[in-house]
Coordinates of C-alpha atoms and ligand atoms in Angstrom, one line a residue:
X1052 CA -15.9 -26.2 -15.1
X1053 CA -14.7 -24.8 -11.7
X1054 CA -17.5 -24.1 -9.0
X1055 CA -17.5 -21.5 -6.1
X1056 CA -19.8 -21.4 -3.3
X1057 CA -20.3 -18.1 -1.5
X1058 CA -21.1 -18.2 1.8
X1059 CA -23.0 -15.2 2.2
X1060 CA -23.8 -16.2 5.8
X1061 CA -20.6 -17.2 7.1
X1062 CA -18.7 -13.8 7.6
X1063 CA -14.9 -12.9 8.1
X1064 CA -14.8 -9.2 8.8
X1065 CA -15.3 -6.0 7.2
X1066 CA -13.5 -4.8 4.2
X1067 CA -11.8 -2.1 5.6
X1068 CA -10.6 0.3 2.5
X1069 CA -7.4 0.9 4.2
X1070 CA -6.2 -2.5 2.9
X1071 CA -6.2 -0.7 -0.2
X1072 CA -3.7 1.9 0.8
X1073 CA -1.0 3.2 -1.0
X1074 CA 2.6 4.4 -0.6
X1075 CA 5.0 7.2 -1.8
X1076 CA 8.3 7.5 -1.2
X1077 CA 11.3 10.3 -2.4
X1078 CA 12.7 7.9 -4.4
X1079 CA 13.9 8.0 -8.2
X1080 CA 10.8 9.9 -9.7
X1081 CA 8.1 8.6 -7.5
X1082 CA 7.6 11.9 -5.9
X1083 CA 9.9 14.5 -8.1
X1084 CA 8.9 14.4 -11.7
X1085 CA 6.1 12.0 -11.1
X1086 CA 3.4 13.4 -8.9
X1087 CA 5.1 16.6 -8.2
X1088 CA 5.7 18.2 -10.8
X1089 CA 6.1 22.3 -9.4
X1090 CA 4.5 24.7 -9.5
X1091 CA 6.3 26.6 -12.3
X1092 CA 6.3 23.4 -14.6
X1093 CA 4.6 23.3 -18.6
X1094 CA 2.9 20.2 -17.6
X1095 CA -0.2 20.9 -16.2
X1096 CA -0.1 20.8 -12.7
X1097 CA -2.4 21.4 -9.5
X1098 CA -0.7 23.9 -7.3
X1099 CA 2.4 21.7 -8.4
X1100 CA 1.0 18.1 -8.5
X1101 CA 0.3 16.8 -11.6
X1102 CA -2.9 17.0 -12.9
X1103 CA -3.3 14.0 -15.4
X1104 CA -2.2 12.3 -11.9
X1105 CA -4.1 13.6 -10.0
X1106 CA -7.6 13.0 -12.3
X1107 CA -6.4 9.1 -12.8
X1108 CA -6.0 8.7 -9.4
X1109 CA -9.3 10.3 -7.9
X1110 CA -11.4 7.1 -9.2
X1111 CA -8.9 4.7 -7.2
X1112 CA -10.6 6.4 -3.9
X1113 CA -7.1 6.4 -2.3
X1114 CA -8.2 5.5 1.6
X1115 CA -4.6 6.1 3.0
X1116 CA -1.7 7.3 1.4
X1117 CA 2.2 6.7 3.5
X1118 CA 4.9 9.4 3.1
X1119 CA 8.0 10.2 2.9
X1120 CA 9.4 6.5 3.1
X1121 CA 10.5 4.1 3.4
X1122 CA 14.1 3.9 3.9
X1123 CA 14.4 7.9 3.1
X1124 CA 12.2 8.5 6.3
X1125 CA 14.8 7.8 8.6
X1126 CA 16.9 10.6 6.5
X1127 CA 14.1 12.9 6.0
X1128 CA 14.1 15.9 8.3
X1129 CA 10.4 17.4 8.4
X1130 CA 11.6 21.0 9.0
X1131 CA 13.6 21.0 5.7
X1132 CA 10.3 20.5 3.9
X1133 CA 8.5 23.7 5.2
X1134 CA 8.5 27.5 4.7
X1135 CA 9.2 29.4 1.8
X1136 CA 10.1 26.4 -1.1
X1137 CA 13.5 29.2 -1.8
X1138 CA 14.5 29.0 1.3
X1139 CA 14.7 25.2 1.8
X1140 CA 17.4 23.5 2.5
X1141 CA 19.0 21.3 -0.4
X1142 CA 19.9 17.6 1.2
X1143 CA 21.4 14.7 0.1
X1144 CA 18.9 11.7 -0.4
X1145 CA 21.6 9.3 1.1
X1146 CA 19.9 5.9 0.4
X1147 CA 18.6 6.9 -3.0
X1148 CA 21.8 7.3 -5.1
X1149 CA 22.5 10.4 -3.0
X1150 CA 20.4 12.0 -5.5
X1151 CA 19.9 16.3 -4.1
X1152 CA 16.3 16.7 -2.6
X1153 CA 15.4 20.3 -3.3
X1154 CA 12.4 20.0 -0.2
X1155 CA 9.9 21.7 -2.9
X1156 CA 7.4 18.8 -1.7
X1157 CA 6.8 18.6 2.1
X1158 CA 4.4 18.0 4.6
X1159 CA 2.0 20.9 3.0
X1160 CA 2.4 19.4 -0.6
X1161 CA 1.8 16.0 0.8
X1162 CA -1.3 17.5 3.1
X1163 CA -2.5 19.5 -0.5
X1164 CA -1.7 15.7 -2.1
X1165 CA -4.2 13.9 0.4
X1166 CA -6.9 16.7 0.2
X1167 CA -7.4 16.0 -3.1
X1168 CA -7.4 12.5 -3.2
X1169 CA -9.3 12.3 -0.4
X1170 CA -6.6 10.4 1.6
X1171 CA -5.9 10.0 5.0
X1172 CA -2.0 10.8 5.4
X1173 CA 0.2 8.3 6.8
X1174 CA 3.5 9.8 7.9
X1175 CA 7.0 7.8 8.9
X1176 CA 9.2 9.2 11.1
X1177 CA 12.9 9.3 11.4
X1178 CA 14.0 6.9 14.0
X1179 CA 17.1 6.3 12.5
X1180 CA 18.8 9.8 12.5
X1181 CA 16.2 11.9 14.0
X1182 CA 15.3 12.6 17.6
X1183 CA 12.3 12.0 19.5
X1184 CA 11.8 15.9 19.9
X1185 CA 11.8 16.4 15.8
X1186 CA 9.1 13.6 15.7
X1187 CA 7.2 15.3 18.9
X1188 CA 7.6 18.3 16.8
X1189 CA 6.3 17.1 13.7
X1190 CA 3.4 16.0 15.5
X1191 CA 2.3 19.0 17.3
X1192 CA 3.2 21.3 14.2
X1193 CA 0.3 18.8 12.3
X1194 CA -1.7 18.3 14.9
X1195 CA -2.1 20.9 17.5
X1196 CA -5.0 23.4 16.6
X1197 CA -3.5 26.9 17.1
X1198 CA -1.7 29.1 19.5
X1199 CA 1.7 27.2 20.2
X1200 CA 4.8 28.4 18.0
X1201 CA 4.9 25.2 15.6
X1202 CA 0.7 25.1 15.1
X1203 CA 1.1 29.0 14.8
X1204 CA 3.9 28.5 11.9
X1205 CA 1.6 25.8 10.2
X1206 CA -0.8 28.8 10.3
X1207 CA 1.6 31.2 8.4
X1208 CA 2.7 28.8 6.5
X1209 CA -0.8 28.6 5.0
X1210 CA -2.6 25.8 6.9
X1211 CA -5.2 27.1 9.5
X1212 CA -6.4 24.4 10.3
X1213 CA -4.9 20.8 12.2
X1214 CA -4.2 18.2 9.7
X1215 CA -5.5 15.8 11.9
X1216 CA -2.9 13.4 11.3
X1217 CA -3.7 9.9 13.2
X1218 CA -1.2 7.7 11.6
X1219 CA 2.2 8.0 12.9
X1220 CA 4.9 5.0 11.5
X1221 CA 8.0 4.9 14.3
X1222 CA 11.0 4.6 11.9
X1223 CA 11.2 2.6 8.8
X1224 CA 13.0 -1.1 8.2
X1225 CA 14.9 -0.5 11.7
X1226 CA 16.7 -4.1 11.0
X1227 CA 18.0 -2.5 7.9
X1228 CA 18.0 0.9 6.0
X1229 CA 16.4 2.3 9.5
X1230 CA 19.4 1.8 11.8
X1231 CA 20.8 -1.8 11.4
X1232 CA 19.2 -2.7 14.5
X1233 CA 18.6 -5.6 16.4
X1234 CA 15.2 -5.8 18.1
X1235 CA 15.9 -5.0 21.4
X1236 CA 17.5 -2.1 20.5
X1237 CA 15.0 -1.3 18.1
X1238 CA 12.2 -2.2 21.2
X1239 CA 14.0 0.7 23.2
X1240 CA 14.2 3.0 20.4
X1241 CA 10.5 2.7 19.5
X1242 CA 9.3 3.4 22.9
X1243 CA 11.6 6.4 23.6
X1244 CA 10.0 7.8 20.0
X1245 CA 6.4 6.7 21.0
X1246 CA 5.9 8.3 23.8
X1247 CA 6.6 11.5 22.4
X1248 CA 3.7 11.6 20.2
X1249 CA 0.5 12.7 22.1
X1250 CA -3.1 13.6 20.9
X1251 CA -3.7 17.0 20.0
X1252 CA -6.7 18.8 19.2
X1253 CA -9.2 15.6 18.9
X1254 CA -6.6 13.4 16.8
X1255 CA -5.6 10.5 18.9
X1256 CA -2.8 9.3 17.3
X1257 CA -1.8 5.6 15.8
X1258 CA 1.6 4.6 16.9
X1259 CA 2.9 1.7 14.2
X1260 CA 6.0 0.0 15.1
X1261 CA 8.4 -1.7 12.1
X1262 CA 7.5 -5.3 12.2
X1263 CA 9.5 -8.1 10.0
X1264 CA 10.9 -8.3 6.6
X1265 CA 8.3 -11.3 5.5
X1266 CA 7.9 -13.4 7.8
X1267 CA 10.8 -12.8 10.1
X1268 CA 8.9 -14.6 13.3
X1269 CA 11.5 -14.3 15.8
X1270 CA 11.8 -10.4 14.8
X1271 CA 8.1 -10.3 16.3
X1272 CA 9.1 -13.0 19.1
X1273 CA 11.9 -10.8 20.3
X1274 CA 9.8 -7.2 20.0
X1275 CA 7.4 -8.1 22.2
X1276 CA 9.1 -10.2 24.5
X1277 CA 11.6 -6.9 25.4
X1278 CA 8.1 -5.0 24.9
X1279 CA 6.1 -6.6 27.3
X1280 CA 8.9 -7.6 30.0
X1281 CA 10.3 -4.0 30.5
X1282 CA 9.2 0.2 31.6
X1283 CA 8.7 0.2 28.1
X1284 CA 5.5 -1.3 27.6
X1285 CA 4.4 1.8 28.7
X1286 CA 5.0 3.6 25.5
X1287 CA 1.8 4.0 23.4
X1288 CA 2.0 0.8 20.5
X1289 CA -1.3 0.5 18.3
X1290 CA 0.2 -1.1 14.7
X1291 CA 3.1 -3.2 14.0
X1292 CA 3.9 -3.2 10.2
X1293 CA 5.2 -6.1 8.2
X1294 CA 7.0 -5.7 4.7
X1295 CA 6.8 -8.1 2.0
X1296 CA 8.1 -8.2 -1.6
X1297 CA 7.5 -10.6 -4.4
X1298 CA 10.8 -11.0 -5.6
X1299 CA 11.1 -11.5 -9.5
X1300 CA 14.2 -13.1 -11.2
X1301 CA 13.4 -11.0 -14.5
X1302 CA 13.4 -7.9 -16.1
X1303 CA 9.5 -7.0 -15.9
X1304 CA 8.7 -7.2 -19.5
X1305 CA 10.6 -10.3 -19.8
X1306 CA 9.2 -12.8 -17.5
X1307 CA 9.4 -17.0 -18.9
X1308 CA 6.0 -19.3 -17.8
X1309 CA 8.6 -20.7 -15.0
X1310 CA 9.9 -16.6 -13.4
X1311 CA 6.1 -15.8 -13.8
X1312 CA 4.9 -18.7 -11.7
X1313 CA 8.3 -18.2 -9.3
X1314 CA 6.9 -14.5 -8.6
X1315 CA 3.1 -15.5 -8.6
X1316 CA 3.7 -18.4 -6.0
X1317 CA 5.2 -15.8 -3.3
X1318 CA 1.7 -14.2 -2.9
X1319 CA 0.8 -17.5 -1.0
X1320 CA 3.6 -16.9 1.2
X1321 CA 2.9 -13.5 2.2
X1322 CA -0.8 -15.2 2.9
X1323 CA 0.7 -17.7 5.1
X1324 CA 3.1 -15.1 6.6
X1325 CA -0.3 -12.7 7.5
X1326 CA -1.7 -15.3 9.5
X1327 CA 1.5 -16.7 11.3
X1328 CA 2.5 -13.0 12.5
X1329 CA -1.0 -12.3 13.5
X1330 CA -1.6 -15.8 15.5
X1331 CA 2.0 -15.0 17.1
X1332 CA 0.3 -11.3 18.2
X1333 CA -2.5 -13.1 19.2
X1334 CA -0.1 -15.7 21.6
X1335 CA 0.2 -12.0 23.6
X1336 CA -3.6 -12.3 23.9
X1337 CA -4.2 -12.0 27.5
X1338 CA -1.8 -9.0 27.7
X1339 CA -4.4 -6.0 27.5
X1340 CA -2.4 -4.6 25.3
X1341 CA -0.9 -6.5 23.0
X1342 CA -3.8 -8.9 22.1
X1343 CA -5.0 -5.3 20.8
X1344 CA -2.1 -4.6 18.1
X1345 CA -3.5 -4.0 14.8
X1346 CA -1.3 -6.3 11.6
X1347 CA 0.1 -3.5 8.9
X1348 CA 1.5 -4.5 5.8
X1349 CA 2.5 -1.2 4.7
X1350 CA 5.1 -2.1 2.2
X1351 CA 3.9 -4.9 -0.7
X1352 CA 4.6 -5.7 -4.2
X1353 CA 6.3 -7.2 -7.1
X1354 CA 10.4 -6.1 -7.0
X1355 CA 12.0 -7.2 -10.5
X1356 CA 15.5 -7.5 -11.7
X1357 CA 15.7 -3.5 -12.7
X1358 CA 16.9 -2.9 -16.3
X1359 CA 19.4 -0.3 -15.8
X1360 CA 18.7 1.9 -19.0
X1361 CA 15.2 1.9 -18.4
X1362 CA 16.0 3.3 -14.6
X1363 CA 18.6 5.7 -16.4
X1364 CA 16.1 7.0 -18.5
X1365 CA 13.5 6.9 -16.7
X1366 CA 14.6 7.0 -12.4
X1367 CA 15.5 4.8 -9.8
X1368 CA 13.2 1.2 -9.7
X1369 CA 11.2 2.7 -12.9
X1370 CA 9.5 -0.6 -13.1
X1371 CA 7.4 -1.3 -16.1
X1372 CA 4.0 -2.7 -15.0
X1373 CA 2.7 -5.8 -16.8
X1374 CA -0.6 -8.3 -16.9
X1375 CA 1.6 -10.3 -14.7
X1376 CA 1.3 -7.2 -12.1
X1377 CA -2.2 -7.2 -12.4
X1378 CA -2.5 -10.4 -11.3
X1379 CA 0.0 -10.3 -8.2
X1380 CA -2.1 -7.3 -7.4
X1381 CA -5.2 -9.8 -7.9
X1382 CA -4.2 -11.8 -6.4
X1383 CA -2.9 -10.1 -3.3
X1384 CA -6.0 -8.2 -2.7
X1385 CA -7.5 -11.4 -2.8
X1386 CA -6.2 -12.6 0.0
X1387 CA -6.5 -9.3 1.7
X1388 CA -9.8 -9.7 1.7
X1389 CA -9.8 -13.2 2.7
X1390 CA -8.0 -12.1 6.0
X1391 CA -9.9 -9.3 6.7
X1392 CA -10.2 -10.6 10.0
X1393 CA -6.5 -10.2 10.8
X1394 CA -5.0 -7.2 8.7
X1395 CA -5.9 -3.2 9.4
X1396 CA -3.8 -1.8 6.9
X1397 CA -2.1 -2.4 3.8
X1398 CA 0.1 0.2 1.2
X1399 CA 1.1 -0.9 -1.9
X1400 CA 4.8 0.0 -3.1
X1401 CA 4.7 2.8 -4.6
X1402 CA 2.3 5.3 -6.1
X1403 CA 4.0 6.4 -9.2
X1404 CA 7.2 5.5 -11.0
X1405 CA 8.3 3.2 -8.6
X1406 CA 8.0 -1.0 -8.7
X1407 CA 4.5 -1.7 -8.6
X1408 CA 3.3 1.8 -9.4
X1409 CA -0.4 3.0 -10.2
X1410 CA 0.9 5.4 -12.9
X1411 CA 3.9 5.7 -14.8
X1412 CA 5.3 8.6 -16.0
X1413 CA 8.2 10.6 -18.3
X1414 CA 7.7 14.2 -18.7
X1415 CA 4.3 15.6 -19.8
X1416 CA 3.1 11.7 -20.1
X1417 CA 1.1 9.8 -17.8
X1418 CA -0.2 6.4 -18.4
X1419 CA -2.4 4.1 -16.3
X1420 CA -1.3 0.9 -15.7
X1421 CA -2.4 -3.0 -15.4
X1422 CA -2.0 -2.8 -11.4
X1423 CA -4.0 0.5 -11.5
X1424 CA -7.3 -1.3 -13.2
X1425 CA -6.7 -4.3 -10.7
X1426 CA -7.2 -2.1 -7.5
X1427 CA -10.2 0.0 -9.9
X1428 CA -11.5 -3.4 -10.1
X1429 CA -11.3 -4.7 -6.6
X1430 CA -12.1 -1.3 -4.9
X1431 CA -16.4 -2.5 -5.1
X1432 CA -15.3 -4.9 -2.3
X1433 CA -14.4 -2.1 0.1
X1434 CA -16.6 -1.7 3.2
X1435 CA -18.5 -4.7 2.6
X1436 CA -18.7 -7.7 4.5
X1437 CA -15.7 -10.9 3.4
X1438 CA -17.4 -13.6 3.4
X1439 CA -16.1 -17.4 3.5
X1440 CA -16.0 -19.3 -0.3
X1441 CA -15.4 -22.6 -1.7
X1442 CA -13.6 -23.3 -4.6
X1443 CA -13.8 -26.7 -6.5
X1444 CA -11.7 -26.4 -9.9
X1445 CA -8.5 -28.2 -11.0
X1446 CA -7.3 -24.6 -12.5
X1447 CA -5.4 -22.8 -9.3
X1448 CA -7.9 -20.1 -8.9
X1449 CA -8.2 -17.3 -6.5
X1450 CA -11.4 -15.6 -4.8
X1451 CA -12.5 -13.6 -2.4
X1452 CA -16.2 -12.6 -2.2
X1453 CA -17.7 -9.8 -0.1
X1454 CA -21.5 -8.9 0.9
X1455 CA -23.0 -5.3 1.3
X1456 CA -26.4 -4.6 2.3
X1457 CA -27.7 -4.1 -1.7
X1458 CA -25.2 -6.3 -3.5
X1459 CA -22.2 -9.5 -3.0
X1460 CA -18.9 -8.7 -4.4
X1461 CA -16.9 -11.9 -6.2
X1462 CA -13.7 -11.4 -7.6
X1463 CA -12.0 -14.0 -9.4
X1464 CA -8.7 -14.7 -10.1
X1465 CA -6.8 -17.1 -13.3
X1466 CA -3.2 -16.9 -12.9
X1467 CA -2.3 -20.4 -14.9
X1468 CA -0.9 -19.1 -18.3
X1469 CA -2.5 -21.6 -20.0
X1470 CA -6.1 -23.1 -19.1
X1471 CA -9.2 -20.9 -18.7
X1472 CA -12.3 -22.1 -17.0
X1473 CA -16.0 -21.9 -16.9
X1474 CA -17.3 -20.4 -13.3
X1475 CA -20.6 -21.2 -12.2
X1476 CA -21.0 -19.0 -9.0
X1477 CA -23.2 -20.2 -6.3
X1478 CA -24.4 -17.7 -3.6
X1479 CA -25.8 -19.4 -0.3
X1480 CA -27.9 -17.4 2.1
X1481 CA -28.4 -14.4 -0.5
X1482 CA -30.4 -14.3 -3.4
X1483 CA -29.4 -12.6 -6.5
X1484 CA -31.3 -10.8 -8.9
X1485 CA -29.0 -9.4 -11.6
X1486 CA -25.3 -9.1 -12.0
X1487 CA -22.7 -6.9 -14.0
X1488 CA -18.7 -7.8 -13.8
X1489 CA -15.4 -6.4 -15.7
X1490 CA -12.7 -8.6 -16.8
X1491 CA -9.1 -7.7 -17.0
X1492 CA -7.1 -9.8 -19.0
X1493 CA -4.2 -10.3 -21.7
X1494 CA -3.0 -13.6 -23.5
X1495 CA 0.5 -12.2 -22.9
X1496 CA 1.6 -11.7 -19.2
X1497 CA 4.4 -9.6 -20.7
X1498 CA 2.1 -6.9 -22.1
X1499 CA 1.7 -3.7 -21.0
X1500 CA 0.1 0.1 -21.2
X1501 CA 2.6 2.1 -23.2
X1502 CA 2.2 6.3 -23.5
X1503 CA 1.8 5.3 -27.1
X1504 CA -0.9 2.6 -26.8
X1505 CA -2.6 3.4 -23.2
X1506 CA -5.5 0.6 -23.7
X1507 CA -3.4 -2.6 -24.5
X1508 CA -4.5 -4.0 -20.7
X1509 CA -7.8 -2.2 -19.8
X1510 CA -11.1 -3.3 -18.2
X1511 CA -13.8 -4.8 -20.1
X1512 CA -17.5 -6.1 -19.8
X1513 CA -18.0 -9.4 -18.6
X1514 CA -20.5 -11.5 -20.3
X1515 CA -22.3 -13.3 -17.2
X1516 CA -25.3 -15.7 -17.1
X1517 CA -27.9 -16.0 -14.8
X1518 CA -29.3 -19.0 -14.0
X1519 CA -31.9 -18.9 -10.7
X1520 CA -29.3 -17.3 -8.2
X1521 CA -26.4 -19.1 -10.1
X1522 CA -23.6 -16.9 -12.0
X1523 CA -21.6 -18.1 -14.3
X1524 CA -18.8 -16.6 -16.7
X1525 CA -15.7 -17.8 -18.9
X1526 CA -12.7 -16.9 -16.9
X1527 CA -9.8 -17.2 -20.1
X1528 CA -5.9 -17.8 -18.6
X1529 CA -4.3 -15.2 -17.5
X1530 CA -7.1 -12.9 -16.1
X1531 CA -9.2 -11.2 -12.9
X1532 CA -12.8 -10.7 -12.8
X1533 CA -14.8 -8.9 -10.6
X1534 CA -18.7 -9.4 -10.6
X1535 CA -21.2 -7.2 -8.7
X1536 CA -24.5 -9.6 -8.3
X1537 CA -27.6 -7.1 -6.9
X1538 CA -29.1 -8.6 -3.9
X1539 CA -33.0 -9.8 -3.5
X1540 CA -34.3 -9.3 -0.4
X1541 CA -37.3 -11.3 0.6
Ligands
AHR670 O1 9.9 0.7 -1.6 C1 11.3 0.8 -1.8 C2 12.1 0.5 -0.5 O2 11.9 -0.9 -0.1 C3 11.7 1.2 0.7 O3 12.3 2.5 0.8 C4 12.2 0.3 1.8 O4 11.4 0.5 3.0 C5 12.1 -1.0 1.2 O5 13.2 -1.8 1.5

């Protein structure tokens, strides 16, 4: 029997549903053949993005969605991407196994993309061999409501209308893919960039700076120090965005008990390395600006050994997506929510077709897969309140529990492969009057949603007991739960 008290009266912060954002990259067929499919394709298609895509993804509620990289923003040149798709340049897409980027999807596609996901778009600019006057282009030709020569070709270009894009990522991975550079260098790069992107038209715009790979602490040490000490703290600086991938050391459908718990174990280090970078932001405290810097982690997720026929078939980091991903997923929104207090945003790598992906796809298939039903699952937390918990149980469970005016949100997670557990859930400071809860689970951590066989790791009901304001449920190995208990007010 494990027990978990909620706190219901003991808050962290708000849920923000931004640290359930997403990422999509030109990469392999994240973006080409995945959710673009064109305009002129036999696969049905929405004004060129696939439909099944686009109807799987709608329930997801995608708060935020980051484009075009990754390491292919600091190769991606904006202007390629618009006017007439015929007349767009062909370019090499150098980190990508200089694969030829036709530009049919661009910042209109991507804009058409977010409309109907109801996404806020998240672009990345091209530090690394772009200009601060193509990024201070980019922004106005968004942003800037009419009458200038770039807002007036938006308009012919068939976009009326400011796209009101606040987020604004300043280079990508600048310590690698980005540039190779050091962080001083990268310090005086950022700021040049920075201050060339101004508000326009109501949209005051979200400058994010590329923080660490993990938890690179003296990355962040030597940022800010050559931030803070220079002309350059001038320059506008509202995020600074970690990275972190849970490295795997097998193939994805192929993972022993020991790679699985090797993989599973790094999600408490990315836990450890959220609060680390955000106490060092908050050493900067008194600085009026610094102590205000907003955490991003707006690259996560599982990175296996790739299995090169199944990327030959199938495009670059085609990753198959397992039981084993829905519980790194689990378990990292988990401890999103648990550190709500330090984290703005978060986007999972990537969308579609690439690692971690929400949907995988080859041709006129489309399937949903185990990571997909984990954010599904978790997404009742979002906007709700995190509240603190406590866990007594001698099987390593996860949980994060959230409060909302009508209901408290509990998600639990089993990641031990081998012993399942009773839960008896104990709210304190909120009474409960009725609950409901889904379970996603598999005995095999290797198993996985196939085009063939769609349902093999799918959501179910959770049997649940109620007992005064006490929940309790069977929580078998290998599996997430998420229960929605309806609040009593007195
Ligand atoms: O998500 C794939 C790649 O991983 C991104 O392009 C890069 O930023 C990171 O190294």
């Amino acid at each position: 029997m494990s027990t978990l008290t909620i706190h219901a009266a003991d808050p962290i912060a708000r849920i923000r549903p931004e640290l359930h954002g997403h990422f999509l990259e030109h990469l392999g067929a994240a973006t080409y053949g995945g959710i673009w499919v064109g305009k002129n394709s036999p696969i049905a298609n929405i004004g060129g993005l696939r439909a099944t895509a686009i109807d799987y993804l709608r329930p997801l509620k995608i708060p935020v969605l980051r484009w075009p990289g990754g390491c292919y923003a600091d190769n991606y040149h904006w202007r390629d991407g618009v006017g007439l798709p015929r007349e767009r340049p062909r370019r090499v897409n150098l980190w990508w196994d200089g694969t030829v980027d036709e530009n049919s999807f661009g910042t209109h596609e991507f804009m058409d993309l977010c409309k109907l996901l109801g996404a806020r778009p998240y672009l990345a600019g091209n530090v690394g061999s772009g200009s601060p006057a193509e990024l201070r282009d980019w922004v106005e030709y968004c942003n800037f409501p009419f009458g200038s020569t770039l807002a007036d070709e938006r308009l012919a270009h068939g976009a009326p209308g400011p796209f009101g894009v606040r987020y604004w990522g300043i280079g990508n991975e600048s310590w690698g893919c980005g540039g190779h550079l050091n962080p001083e260098e990268y310090c005086a790069l950022y700021s040049r960039f920075a201050t060339y992107v101004p508000a326009h038209g109501g949209t005051a715009p979200f400058c994010v700076a590329v923080g660490p790979e993990s938890n690179d602490l003296a990355w962040t040490r030597r940022f800010f120090d050559a931030f803070r000490t220079t002309r350059r703290y001038q320059a506008p600086l509202h995020g600074y965005a970690m990275h972190h991938y849970f490295w795997g050391k097998s193939k994805p459908t192929e993972y022993s008990r020991e790679t699985l718990a090797l993989q599973l174990d790094q999600c408490a280090a990315l836990e450890q390395g959220i609060i680390e970078q955000r106490t060092l932001l908050d050493s900067y405290a008194t600085d009026p600006k610094i102590g205000r810097v907003q955490l991003l982690l707006d690259e996560w997720g599982t990175w296996d050994v790739s299995d090169e026929a199944t990327e030959h078939r199938y495009g670059k980091f085609w990753q198959q997506n397992t039981m084993r991903d829905a519980l790194a997923a689990a378990l990292t929104l988990n401890l999103f929510h648990r550190q709500a207090d330090k984290l703005f945003m978060c986007n999972i790598a990537q969308l579609v077709n690439v690692l971690q992906a929400m949907l995988l796809t080859h041709e006129e298939q489309c399937v949903r897969t185990p990571t997909y039903f984990a954010f599904l699952l978790a997404l009742k937390h979002r906007g709700n309140m995190s509240v603190r918990t406590e866990l007594s149980s001698s099987v390593p469970l996860s949980c994060s529990a959230s409060v909302g005016s009508k209901e408290v949100v509990i998600t639990v997670v089993n990641p031990d492969p081998d012993r399942g557990t009773e839960v008896l859930c104990r709210p304190d400071g909120v009474t409960i009057s009725g609950a409901s809860g889904q379970i996603l689970h598999h005995k095999d951590w290797n198993a996985w949603n196939s085009f063939d066989e769609p349902g093999t790791v799918v959501p179910a009901p959770l049997p649940i007991t109620l007992s005064g304001s006490s929940l309790g449920f069977q929580l078998p190995p290998l599996s997430m739960a998420t229960i929605v208990g309806q609040r009593k007010h007195s």
